[in-house]
């Protein structure tokens, strides 16, 4: 087991040394996707802003929640969920979409996962513009506690990286798994407090939809500080636990199967 893990760690370290290449490939993906477009990725920002506004008006009215509280909550949740969704979905095809490069160039395979992460971090940077605009509109201040969103984001991204890597391995071997992951994520969206607030749940239902929902904690360690409160110790512990346990399991799986990935393509 240690040999397999060491092999995986070695590949990850080699990829990290080529982080500049992963960044270049990620930028190239974005440029190619929005070639000849005047606004580029900001089209996503505009469409997301319109969607957040529409959902805020509808669900704010349904839940009888003041827009000053609901819209910032909704915006942060939607922006972060989009990041999580795309990282996992694109992680499923990280190796499949790079099959030509994998078959022709002796690059560390983890570099292709880094490419997915970087590409989506850049897109997140465009979408996150919506959040400070809403804070300005509703005159919501940011206190010192908001700085906790930085380690929260790094921790969530660390977790999403192993999820993308593991999904890439499994979905390369079992191609139908990609569709299953997509369907499951659609369900997760509705049972995670993104378009509804945790305060709407009873204590009994809160345990099911909050405490044992890993996606809630991934979002909450970022969202709570931005909304002016520190994340709960439960959210921190669950997020740290997911990162540690997830990486241990994924590195073992990666070390065991990384040499077979090129044959599965």
PDB file of C-alpha atoms in Angstrom:
ATOM      1  CA  UNK A   1       0.000   0.000   0.000  1.00  0.00           C
ATOM      2  CA  UNK A   2       2.818   2.416   0.868  1.00  0.00           C
ATOM      3  CA  UNK A   3       4.477   1.697  -2.483  1.00  0.00           C
ATOM      4  CA  UNK A   4       1.276   2.569  -4.353  1.00  0.00           C
ATOM      5  CA  UNK A   5       0.778   5.727  -2.306  1.00  0.00           C
ATOM      6  CA  UNK A   6       4.391   6.812  -2.820  1.00  0.00           C
ATOM      7  CA  UNK A   7       4.011   6.326  -6.564  1.00  0.00           C
ATOM      8  CA  UNK A   8       0.891   8.492  -6.570  1.00  0.00           C
ATOM      9  CA  UNK A   9       2.517  11.192  -4.428  1.00  0.00           C
ATOM     10  CA  UNK A  10       5.503  11.236  -6.789  1.00  0.00           C
ATOM     11  CA  UNK A  11       3.207  11.815  -9.770  1.00  0.00           C
ATOM     12  CA  UNK A  12       1.352  14.595  -7.935  1.00  0.00           C
ATOM     13  CA  UNK A  13       4.635  16.311  -7.024  1.00  0.00           C
ATOM     14  CA  UNK A  14       5.835  16.088 -10.625  1.00  0.00           C
ATOM     15  CA  UNK A  15       2.585  17.686 -11.765  1.00  0.00           C
ATOM     16  CA  UNK A  16       2.897  20.474  -9.192  1.00  0.00           C
ATOM     17  CA  UNK A  17       6.332  21.285 -10.591  1.00  0.00           C
ATOM     18  CA  UNK A  18       4.642  21.757 -13.961  1.00  0.00           C
ATOM     19  CA  UNK A  19       1.896  23.972 -12.543  1.00  0.00           C
ATOM     20  CA  UNK A  20       2.758  26.618 -15.141  1.00  0.00           C
ATOM     21  CA  UNK A  21       1.822  24.179 -17.911  1.00  0.00           C
ATOM     22  CA  UNK A  22      -1.475  23.310 -16.217  1.00  0.00           C
ATOM     23  CA  UNK A  23      -2.208  27.028 -15.926  1.00  0.00           C
ATOM     24  CA  UNK A  24      -1.384  27.628 -19.577  1.00  0.00           C
ATOM     25  CA  UNK A  25      -3.604  24.759 -20.722  1.00  0.00           C
ATOM     26  CA  UNK A  26      -6.435  25.987 -18.501  1.00  0.00           C
ATOM     27  CA  UNK A  27      -6.195  29.511 -19.922  1.00  0.00           C
ATOM     28  CA  UNK A  28      -6.114  28.061 -23.425  1.00  0.00           C
ATOM     29  CA  UNK A  29      -9.321  26.119 -22.742  1.00  0.00           C
ATOM     30  CA  UNK A  30     -11.095  29.317 -21.682  1.00  0.00           C
ATOM     31  CA  UNK A  31      -9.780  31.302 -24.651  1.00  0.00           C
ATOM     32  CA  UNK A  32     -10.852  28.592 -27.073  1.00  0.00           C
ATOM     33  CA  UNK A  33     -14.302  28.314 -25.503  1.00  0.00           C
ATOM     34  CA  UNK A  34     -14.956  32.064 -25.846  1.00  0.00           C
ATOM     35  CA  UNK A  35     -12.993  32.809 -29.009  1.00  0.00           C
ATOM     36  CA  UNK A  36     -14.349  35.807 -30.945  1.00  0.00           C
ATOM     37  CA  UNK A  37     -16.713  36.637 -28.070  1.00  0.00           C
ATOM     38  CA  UNK A  38     -16.702  40.259 -26.907  1.00  0.00           C
ATOM     39  CA  UNK A  39     -17.459  39.523 -23.249  1.00  0.00           C
ATOM     40  CA  UNK A  40     -15.914  36.063 -22.991  1.00  0.00           C
ATOM     41  CA  UNK A  41     -16.529  34.336 -19.629  1.00  0.00           C
ATOM     42  CA  UNK A  42     -18.485  37.357 -18.427  1.00  0.00           C
ATOM     43  CA  UNK A  43     -21.440  35.963 -20.393  1.00  0.00           C
ATOM     44  CA  UNK A  44     -21.587  33.333 -17.652  1.00  0.00           C
ATOM     45  CA  UNK A  45     -21.511  36.093 -15.051  1.00  0.00           C
ATOM     46  CA  UNK A  46     -24.389  37.934 -16.725  1.00  0.00           C
ATOM     47  CA  UNK A  47     -26.549  34.826 -17.105  1.00  0.00           C
ATOM     48  CA  UNK A  48     -25.825  33.786 -13.529  1.00  0.00           C
ATOM     49  CA  UNK A  49     -26.665  37.273 -12.258  1.00  0.00           C
ATOM     50  CA  UNK A  50     -30.015  37.181 -14.072  1.00  0.00           C
ATOM     51  CA  UNK A  51     -30.746  33.702 -12.709  1.00  0.00           C
ATOM     52  CA  UNK A  52     -29.868  34.737  -9.141  1.00  0.00           C
ATOM     53  CA  UNK A  53     -32.111  37.792  -9.432  1.00  0.00           C
ATOM     54  CA  UNK A  54     -35.030  35.730 -10.741  1.00  0.00           C
ATOM     55  CA  UNK A  55     -34.619  32.965  -8.152  1.00  0.00           C
ATOM     56  CA  UNK A  56     -34.247  35.545  -5.404  1.00  0.00           C
ATOM     57  CA  UNK A  57     -37.499  37.270  -6.293  1.00  0.00           C
ATOM     58  CA  UNK A  58     -39.431  34.009  -6.645  1.00  0.00           C
ATOM     59  CA  UNK A  59     -38.132  32.046  -3.659  1.00  0.00           C
ATOM     60  CA  UNK A  60     -37.742  35.134  -1.493  1.00  0.00           C
ATOM     61  CA  UNK A  61     -41.469  35.688  -1.963  1.00  0.00           C
ATOM     62  CA  UNK A  62     -42.345  32.023  -1.447  1.00  0.00           C
ATOM     63  CA  UNK A  63     -40.316  31.778   1.766  1.00  0.00           C
ATOM     64  CA  UNK A  64     -41.318  35.285   2.853  1.00  0.00           C
ATOM     65  CA  UNK A  65     -37.652  36.159   3.433  1.00  0.00           C
ATOM     66  CA  UNK A  66     -36.293  39.734   3.107  1.00  0.00           C
ATOM     67  CA  UNK A  67     -34.256  40.108  -0.097  1.00  0.00           C
ATOM     68  CA  UNK A  68     -31.517  41.876   1.870  1.00  0.00           C
ATOM     69  CA  UNK A  69     -30.832  38.591   3.664  1.00  0.00           C
ATOM     70  CA  UNK A  70     -31.869  36.073   1.020  1.00  0.00           C
ATOM     71  CA  UNK A  71     -30.192  37.406  -2.144  1.00  0.00           C
ATOM     72  CA  UNK A  72     -26.601  37.495  -0.776  1.00  0.00           C
ATOM     73  CA  UNK A  73     -27.137  34.020   0.726  1.00  0.00           C
ATOM     74  CA  UNK A  74     -28.501  32.733  -2.590  1.00  0.00           C
ATOM     75  CA  UNK A  75     -25.791  34.392  -4.683  1.00  0.00           C
ATOM     76  CA  UNK A  76     -22.918  32.935  -2.671  1.00  0.00           C
ATOM     77  CA  UNK A  77     -24.565  29.505  -2.710  1.00  0.00           C
ATOM     78  CA  UNK A  78     -25.215  29.504  -6.465  1.00  0.00           C
ATOM     79  CA  UNK A  79     -21.717  30.755  -7.332  1.00  0.00           C
ATOM     80  CA  UNK A  80     -20.041  28.162  -5.104  1.00  0.00           C
ATOM     81  CA  UNK A  81     -22.352  25.353  -6.218  1.00  0.00           C
ATOM     82  CA  UNK A  82     -21.587  26.112  -9.868  1.00  0.00           C
ATOM     83  CA  UNK A  83     -17.883  25.837  -9.041  1.00  0.00           C
ATOM     84  CA  UNK A  84     -18.372  22.533  -7.213  1.00  0.00           C
ATOM     85  CA  UNK A  85     -20.627  21.117  -9.929  1.00  0.00           C
ATOM     86  CA  UNK A  86     -18.315  21.966 -12.823  1.00  0.00           C
ATOM     87  CA  UNK A  87     -15.171  20.745 -11.051  1.00  0.00           C
ATOM     88  CA  UNK A  88     -16.734  17.353 -10.338  1.00  0.00           C
ATOM     89  CA  UNK A  89     -18.442  17.056 -13.744  1.00  0.00           C
ATOM     90  CA  UNK A  90     -15.320  18.040 -15.680  1.00  0.00           C
ATOM     91  CA  UNK A  91     -13.199  15.935 -13.341  1.00  0.00           C
ATOM     92  CA  UNK A  92     -15.158  12.908 -14.555  1.00  0.00           C
ATOM     93  CA  UNK A  93     -13.830  13.488 -18.081  1.00  0.00           C
ATOM     94  CA  UNK A  94     -10.455  15.017 -17.152  1.00  0.00           C
ATOM     95  CA  UNK A  95      -8.511  12.100 -18.633  1.00  0.00           C
ATOM     96  CA  UNK A  96     -10.990  11.265 -21.389  1.00  0.00           C
ATOM     97  CA  UNK A  97     -10.925  14.803 -22.810  1.00  0.00           C
ATOM     98  CA  UNK A  98      -7.104  14.797 -22.726  1.00  0.00           C
ATOM     99  CA  UNK A  99      -6.634  11.365 -24.277  1.00  0.00           C
ATOM    100  CA  UNK A 100      -4.601  12.663 -27.232  1.00  0.00           C
ATOM    101  CA  UNK A 101      -2.135  14.433 -24.939  1.00  0.00           C
ATOM    102  CA  UNK A 102      -1.920  11.465 -22.564  1.00  0.00           C
ATOM    103  CA  UNK A 103      -1.143   9.048 -25.402  1.00  0.00           C
ATOM    104  CA  UNK A 104       1.499  11.272 -27.006  1.00  0.00           C
ATOM    105  CA  UNK A 105       3.297  13.137 -24.198  1.00  0.00           C
ATOM    106  CA  UNK A 106       4.886  11.716 -21.019  1.00  0.00           C
ATOM    107  CA  UNK A 107       3.232  14.204 -18.655  1.00  0.00           C
ATOM    108  CA  UNK A 108       2.102  13.466 -15.088  1.00  0.00           C
ATOM    109  CA  UNK A 109      -1.557  12.476 -15.252  1.00  0.00           C
ATOM    110  CA  UNK A 110      -2.431  14.625 -12.247  1.00  0.00           C
ATOM    111  CA  UNK A 111      -1.583  17.652 -14.384  1.00  0.00           C
ATOM    112  CA  UNK A 112      -4.840  17.150 -16.288  1.00  0.00           C
ATOM    113  CA  UNK A 113      -6.798  17.358 -13.033  1.00  0.00           C
ATOM    114  CA  UNK A 114      -4.904  20.544 -12.135  1.00  0.00           C
ATOM    115  CA  UNK A 115      -5.927  21.897 -15.524  1.00  0.00           C
ATOM    116  CA  UNK A 116      -9.599  21.326 -14.650  1.00  0.00           C
ATOM    117  CA  UNK A 117      -9.209  22.949 -11.227  1.00  0.00           C
ATOM    118  CA  UNK A 118      -7.403  26.022 -12.554  1.00  0.00           C
ATOM    119  CA  UNK A 119      -9.865  26.523 -15.409  1.00  0.00           C
ATOM    120  CA  UNK A 120     -12.788  26.536 -13.005  1.00  0.00           C
ATOM    121  CA  UNK A 121     -11.037  28.766 -10.476  1.00  0.00           C
ATOM    122  CA  UNK A 122     -10.615  31.363 -13.238  1.00  0.00           C
ATOM    123  CA  UNK A 123     -14.302  31.101 -14.175  1.00  0.00           C
ATOM    124  CA  UNK A 124     -15.200  31.345 -10.480  1.00  0.00           C
ATOM    125  CA  UNK A 125     -13.191  34.564 -10.372  1.00  0.00           C
ATOM    126  CA  UNK A 126     -15.494  36.006 -13.033  1.00  0.00           C
ATOM    127  CA  UNK A 127     -18.697  34.824 -11.350  1.00  0.00           C
ATOM    128  CA  UNK A 128     -17.720  35.993  -7.877  1.00  0.00           C
ATOM    129  CA  UNK A 129     -18.062  39.605  -9.082  1.00  0.00           C
ATOM    130  CA  UNK A 130     -21.805  39.238  -8.452  1.00  0.00           C
ATOM    131  CA  UNK A 131     -21.319  38.879  -4.693  1.00  0.00           C
ATOM    132  CA  UNK A 132     -19.650  42.246  -3.860  1.00  0.00           C
ATOM    133  CA  UNK A 133     -22.157  43.991  -6.131  1.00  0.00           C
ATOM    134  CA  UNK A 134     -25.033  42.605  -4.060  1.00  0.00           C
ATOM    135  CA  UNK A 135     -23.246  43.541  -0.847  1.00  0.00           C
ATOM    136  CA  UNK A 136     -22.957  47.110  -2.129  1.00  0.00           C
ATOM    137  CA  UNK A 137     -26.600  47.238  -3.223  1.00  0.00           C
ATOM    138  CA  UNK A 138     -27.867  46.025   0.156  1.00  0.00           C
ATOM    139  CA  UNK A 139     -25.166  47.863   2.145  1.00  0.00           C
ATOM    140  CA  UNK A 140     -23.993  44.686   3.863  1.00  0.00           C
ATOM    141  CA  UNK A 141     -20.563  45.226   5.465  1.00  0.00           C
ATOM    142  CA  UNK A 142     -17.736  42.703   5.485  1.00  0.00           C
ATOM    143  CA  UNK A 143     -16.078  42.248   8.883  1.00  0.00           C
ATOM    144  CA  UNK A 144     -12.800  40.624   9.862  1.00  0.00           C
ATOM    145  CA  UNK A 145     -14.569  37.277  10.146  1.00  0.00           C
ATOM    146  CA  UNK A 146     -14.954  37.298   6.352  1.00  0.00           C
ATOM    147  CA  UNK A 147     -11.215  36.522   6.105  1.00  0.00           C
ATOM    148  CA  UNK A 148     -12.058  32.994   7.265  1.00  0.00           C
ATOM    149  CA  UNK A 149     -13.514  32.469   3.786  1.00  0.00           C
ATOM    150  CA  UNK A 150      -9.940  32.263   2.440  1.00  0.00           C
ATOM    151  CA  UNK A 151      -8.870  29.121   4.357  1.00  0.00           C
ATOM    152  CA  UNK A 152     -12.394  27.819   3.828  1.00  0.00           C
ATOM    153  CA  UNK A 153     -12.023  28.158   0.059  1.00  0.00           C
ATOM    154  CA  UNK A 154      -8.567  26.546   0.076  1.00  0.00           C
ATOM    155  CA  UNK A 155      -9.882  23.643   2.156  1.00  0.00           C
ATOM    156  CA  UNK A 156     -12.905  23.108  -0.091  1.00  0.00           C
ATOM    157  CA  UNK A 157     -10.743  23.291  -3.224  1.00  0.00           C
ATOM    158  CA  UNK A 158      -8.343  20.752  -1.718  1.00  0.00           C
ATOM    159  CA  UNK A 159     -11.275  18.394  -1.193  1.00  0.00           C
ATOM    160  CA  UNK A 160     -12.676  19.006  -4.673  1.00  0.00           C
ATOM    161  CA  UNK A 161      -9.271  18.197  -6.165  1.00  0.00           C
ATOM    162  CA  UNK A 162      -9.237  14.652  -4.809  1.00  0.00           C
ATOM    163  CA  UNK A 163     -12.905  14.250  -5.760  1.00  0.00           C
ATOM    164  CA  UNK A 164     -12.079  15.289  -9.346  1.00  0.00           C
ATOM    165  CA  UNK A 165      -9.095  12.930  -9.435  1.00  0.00           C
ATOM    166  CA  UNK A 166     -11.060   9.972  -8.083  1.00  0.00           C
ATOM    167  CA  UNK A 167     -13.985  10.715 -10.400  1.00  0.00           C
ATOM    168  CA  UNK A 168     -11.575  10.895 -13.328  1.00  0.00           C
ATOM    169  CA  UNK A 169     -10.133   7.474 -12.537  1.00  0.00           C
ATOM    170  CA  UNK A 170     -13.499   5.767 -12.033  1.00  0.00           C
ATOM    171  CA  UNK A 171     -15.260   7.433 -14.968  1.00  0.00           C
ATOM    172  CA  UNK A 172     -12.407   6.596 -17.327  1.00  0.00           C
ATOM    173  CA  UNK A 173     -12.844   2.936 -16.414  1.00  0.00           C
ATOM    174  CA  UNK A 174     -16.664   2.985 -16.244  1.00  0.00           C
ATOM    175  CA  UNK A 175     -17.952   5.481 -18.810  1.00  0.00           C
ATOM    176  CA  UNK A 176     -21.614   5.296 -17.712  1.00  0.00           C
ATOM    177  CA  UNK A 177     -20.610   6.543 -14.275  1.00  0.00           C
ATOM    178  CA  UNK A 178     -20.369  10.107 -15.602  1.00  0.00           C
ATOM    179  CA  UNK A 179     -24.119  10.220 -16.230  1.00  0.00           C
ATOM    180  CA  UNK A 180     -24.816   8.763 -12.792  1.00  0.00           C
ATOM    181  CA  UNK A 181     -22.660  11.423 -11.131  1.00  0.00           C
ATOM    182  CA  UNK A 182     -24.484  14.165 -13.043  1.00  0.00           C
ATOM    183  CA  UNK A 183     -27.885  12.828 -11.968  1.00  0.00           C
ATOM    184  CA  UNK A 184     -26.834  12.512  -8.323  1.00  0.00           C
ATOM    185  CA  UNK A 185     -25.499  16.076  -8.275  1.00  0.00           C
ATOM    186  CA  UNK A 186     -28.867  17.345  -9.521  1.00  0.00           C
ATOM    187  CA  UNK A 187     -30.517  15.755  -6.490  1.00  0.00           C
ATOM    188  CA  UNK A 188     -27.828  17.064  -4.133  1.00  0.00           C
ATOM    189  CA  UNK A 189     -28.551  20.616  -5.322  1.00  0.00           C
ATOM    190  CA  UNK A 190     -32.085  20.468  -3.940  1.00  0.00           C
ATOM    191  CA  UNK A 191     -31.224  18.864  -0.600  1.00  0.00           C
ATOM    192  CA  UNK A 192     -28.389  21.317   0.082  1.00  0.00           C
ATOM    193  CA  UNK A 193     -29.249  24.800   1.447  1.00  0.00           C
ATOM    194  CA  UNK A 194     -28.565  26.843  -1.670  1.00  0.00           C
ATOM    195  CA  UNK A 195     -32.006  28.092  -2.732  1.00  0.00           C
ATOM    196  CA  UNK A 196     -33.379  27.667   0.797  1.00  0.00           C
ATOM    197  CA  UNK A 197     -31.931  28.705   4.161  1.00  0.00           C
ATOM    198  CA  UNK A 198     -30.920  26.311   6.978  1.00  0.00           C
ATOM    199  CA  UNK A 199     -33.067  28.243   9.450  1.00  0.00           C
ATOM    200  CA  UNK A 200     -36.149  26.897   7.661  1.00  0.00           C
ATOM    201  CA  UNK A 201     -35.461  23.345   8.879  1.00  0.00           C
ATOM    202  CA  UNK A 202     -36.449  21.728  12.135  1.00  0.00           C
ATOM    203  CA  UNK A 203     -33.701  20.276  14.328  1.00  0.00           C
ATOM    204  CA  UNK A 204     -34.537  16.716  13.239  1.00  0.00           C
ATOM    205  CA  UNK A 205     -34.412  17.515   9.531  1.00  0.00           C
ATOM    206  CA  UNK A 206     -31.342  19.691  10.049  1.00  0.00           C
ATOM    207  CA  UNK A 207     -29.324  16.619  11.001  1.00  0.00           C
ATOM    208  CA  UNK A 208     -30.197  14.900   7.714  1.00  0.00           C
ATOM    209  CA  UNK A 209     -29.857  17.845   5.326  1.00  0.00           C
ATOM    210  CA  UNK A 210     -27.046  19.718   7.076  1.00  0.00           C
ATOM    211  CA  UNK A 211     -24.890  17.742   9.497  1.00  0.00           C
ATOM    212  CA  UNK A 212     -24.361  14.652   7.308  1.00  0.00           C
ATOM    213  CA  UNK A 213     -24.403  16.543   4.004  1.00  0.00           C
ATOM    214  CA  UNK A 214     -20.750  17.011   2.934  1.00  0.00           C
ATOM    215  CA  UNK A 215     -21.658  19.557   0.261  1.00  0.00           C
ATOM    216  CA  UNK A 216     -23.262  21.790   2.876  1.00  0.00           C
ATOM    217  CA  UNK A 217     -20.003  21.940   4.826  1.00  0.00           C
ATOM    218  CA  UNK A 218     -17.929  22.596   1.678  1.00  0.00           C
ATOM    219  CA  UNK A 219     -20.096  25.628   0.981  1.00  0.00           C
ATOM    220  CA  UNK A 220     -20.626  26.757   4.571  1.00  0.00           C
ATOM    221  CA  UNK A 221     -16.921  27.190   5.432  1.00  0.00           C
ATOM    222  CA  UNK A 222     -16.867  29.869   2.713  1.00  0.00           C
ATOM    223  CA  UNK A 223     -20.380  31.283   2.847  1.00  0.00           C
ATOM    224  CA  UNK A 224     -20.737  31.744   6.615  1.00  0.00           C
ATOM    225  CA  UNK A 225     -17.735  34.120   6.969  1.00  0.00           C
ATOM    226  CA  UNK A 226     -18.909  36.210   4.010  1.00  0.00           C
ATOM    227  CA  UNK A 227     -22.317  36.554   5.671  1.00  0.00           C
ATOM    228  CA  UNK A 228     -20.738  37.679   8.929  1.00  0.00           C
ATOM    229  CA  UNK A 229     -20.529  34.563  11.094  1.00  0.00           C
ATOM    230  CA  UNK A 230     -17.808  32.009  11.729  1.00  0.00           C
ATOM    231  CA  UNK A 231     -18.424  28.472  10.431  1.00  0.00           C
ATOM    232  CA  UNK A 232     -19.391  25.972  13.103  1.00  0.00           C
ATOM    233  CA  UNK A 233     -16.774  23.609  14.490  1.00  0.00           C
ATOM    234  CA  UNK A 234     -18.736  20.770  12.876  1.00  0.00           C
ATOM    235  CA  UNK A 235     -18.269  22.311   9.429  1.00  0.00           C
ATOM    236  CA  UNK A 236     -14.534  22.763   9.992  1.00  0.00           C
ATOM    237  CA  UNK A 237     -14.052  19.225  11.314  1.00  0.00           C
ATOM    238  CA  UNK A 238     -16.098  17.623   8.534  1.00  0.00           C
ATOM    239  CA  UNK A 239     -14.256  19.626   5.861  1.00  0.00           C
ATOM    240  CA  UNK A 240     -10.829  18.790   7.292  1.00  0.00           C
ATOM    241  CA  UNK A 241     -11.808  15.144   7.734  1.00  0.00           C
ATOM    242  CA  UNK A 242     -13.040  14.898   4.141  1.00  0.00           C
ATOM    243  CA  UNK A 243      -9.796  16.385   2.856  1.00  0.00           C
ATOM    244  CA  UNK A 244      -7.546  14.055   4.874  1.00  0.00           C
ATOM    245  CA  UNK A 245      -9.465  10.795   4.446  1.00  0.00           C
ATOM    246  CA  UNK A 246     -10.322  11.562   0.821  1.00  0.00           C
ATOM    247  CA  UNK A 247      -6.715  12.194  -0.171  1.00  0.00           C
ATOM    248  CA  UNK A 248      -5.476   9.046   1.584  1.00  0.00           C
ATOM    249  CA  UNK A 249      -8.013   6.860  -0.231  1.00  0.00           C
ATOM    250  CA  UNK A 250      -7.587   8.639  -3.569  1.00  0.00           C
ATOM    251  CA  UNK A 251      -3.784   8.466  -3.519  1.00  0.00           C
ATOM    252  CA  UNK A 252      -4.005   4.724  -2.939  1.00  0.00           C
ATOM    253  CA  UNK A 253      -6.472   4.328  -5.813  1.00  0.00           C
ATOM    254  CA  UNK A 254      -4.401   6.591  -8.050  1.00  0.00           C
ATOM    255  CA  UNK A 255      -1.193   4.707  -7.322  1.00  0.00           C
ATOM    256  CA  UNK A 256      -2.927   1.418  -8.083  1.00  0.00           C
ATOM    257  CA  UNK A 257      -4.596   2.394 -11.349  1.00  0.00           C
ATOM    258  CA  UNK A 258      -2.723   5.357 -12.861  1.00  0.00           C
ATOM    259  CA  UNK A 259      -0.660   3.116 -15.150  1.00  0.00           C
ATOM    260  CA  UNK A 260      -3.855   1.627 -16.575  1.00  0.00           C
ATOM    261  CA  UNK A 261      -5.573   4.914 -17.405  1.00  0.00           C
ATOM    262  CA  UNK A 262      -3.899   5.271 -20.805  1.00  0.00           C
ATOM    263  CA  UNK A 263      -5.119   1.756 -21.716  1.00  0.00           C
ATOM    264  CA  UNK A 264      -8.682   2.602 -20.688  1.00  0.00           C
ATOM    265  CA  UNK A 265      -8.815   5.606 -23.027  1.00  0.00           C
TER     266      UNK A 265
END
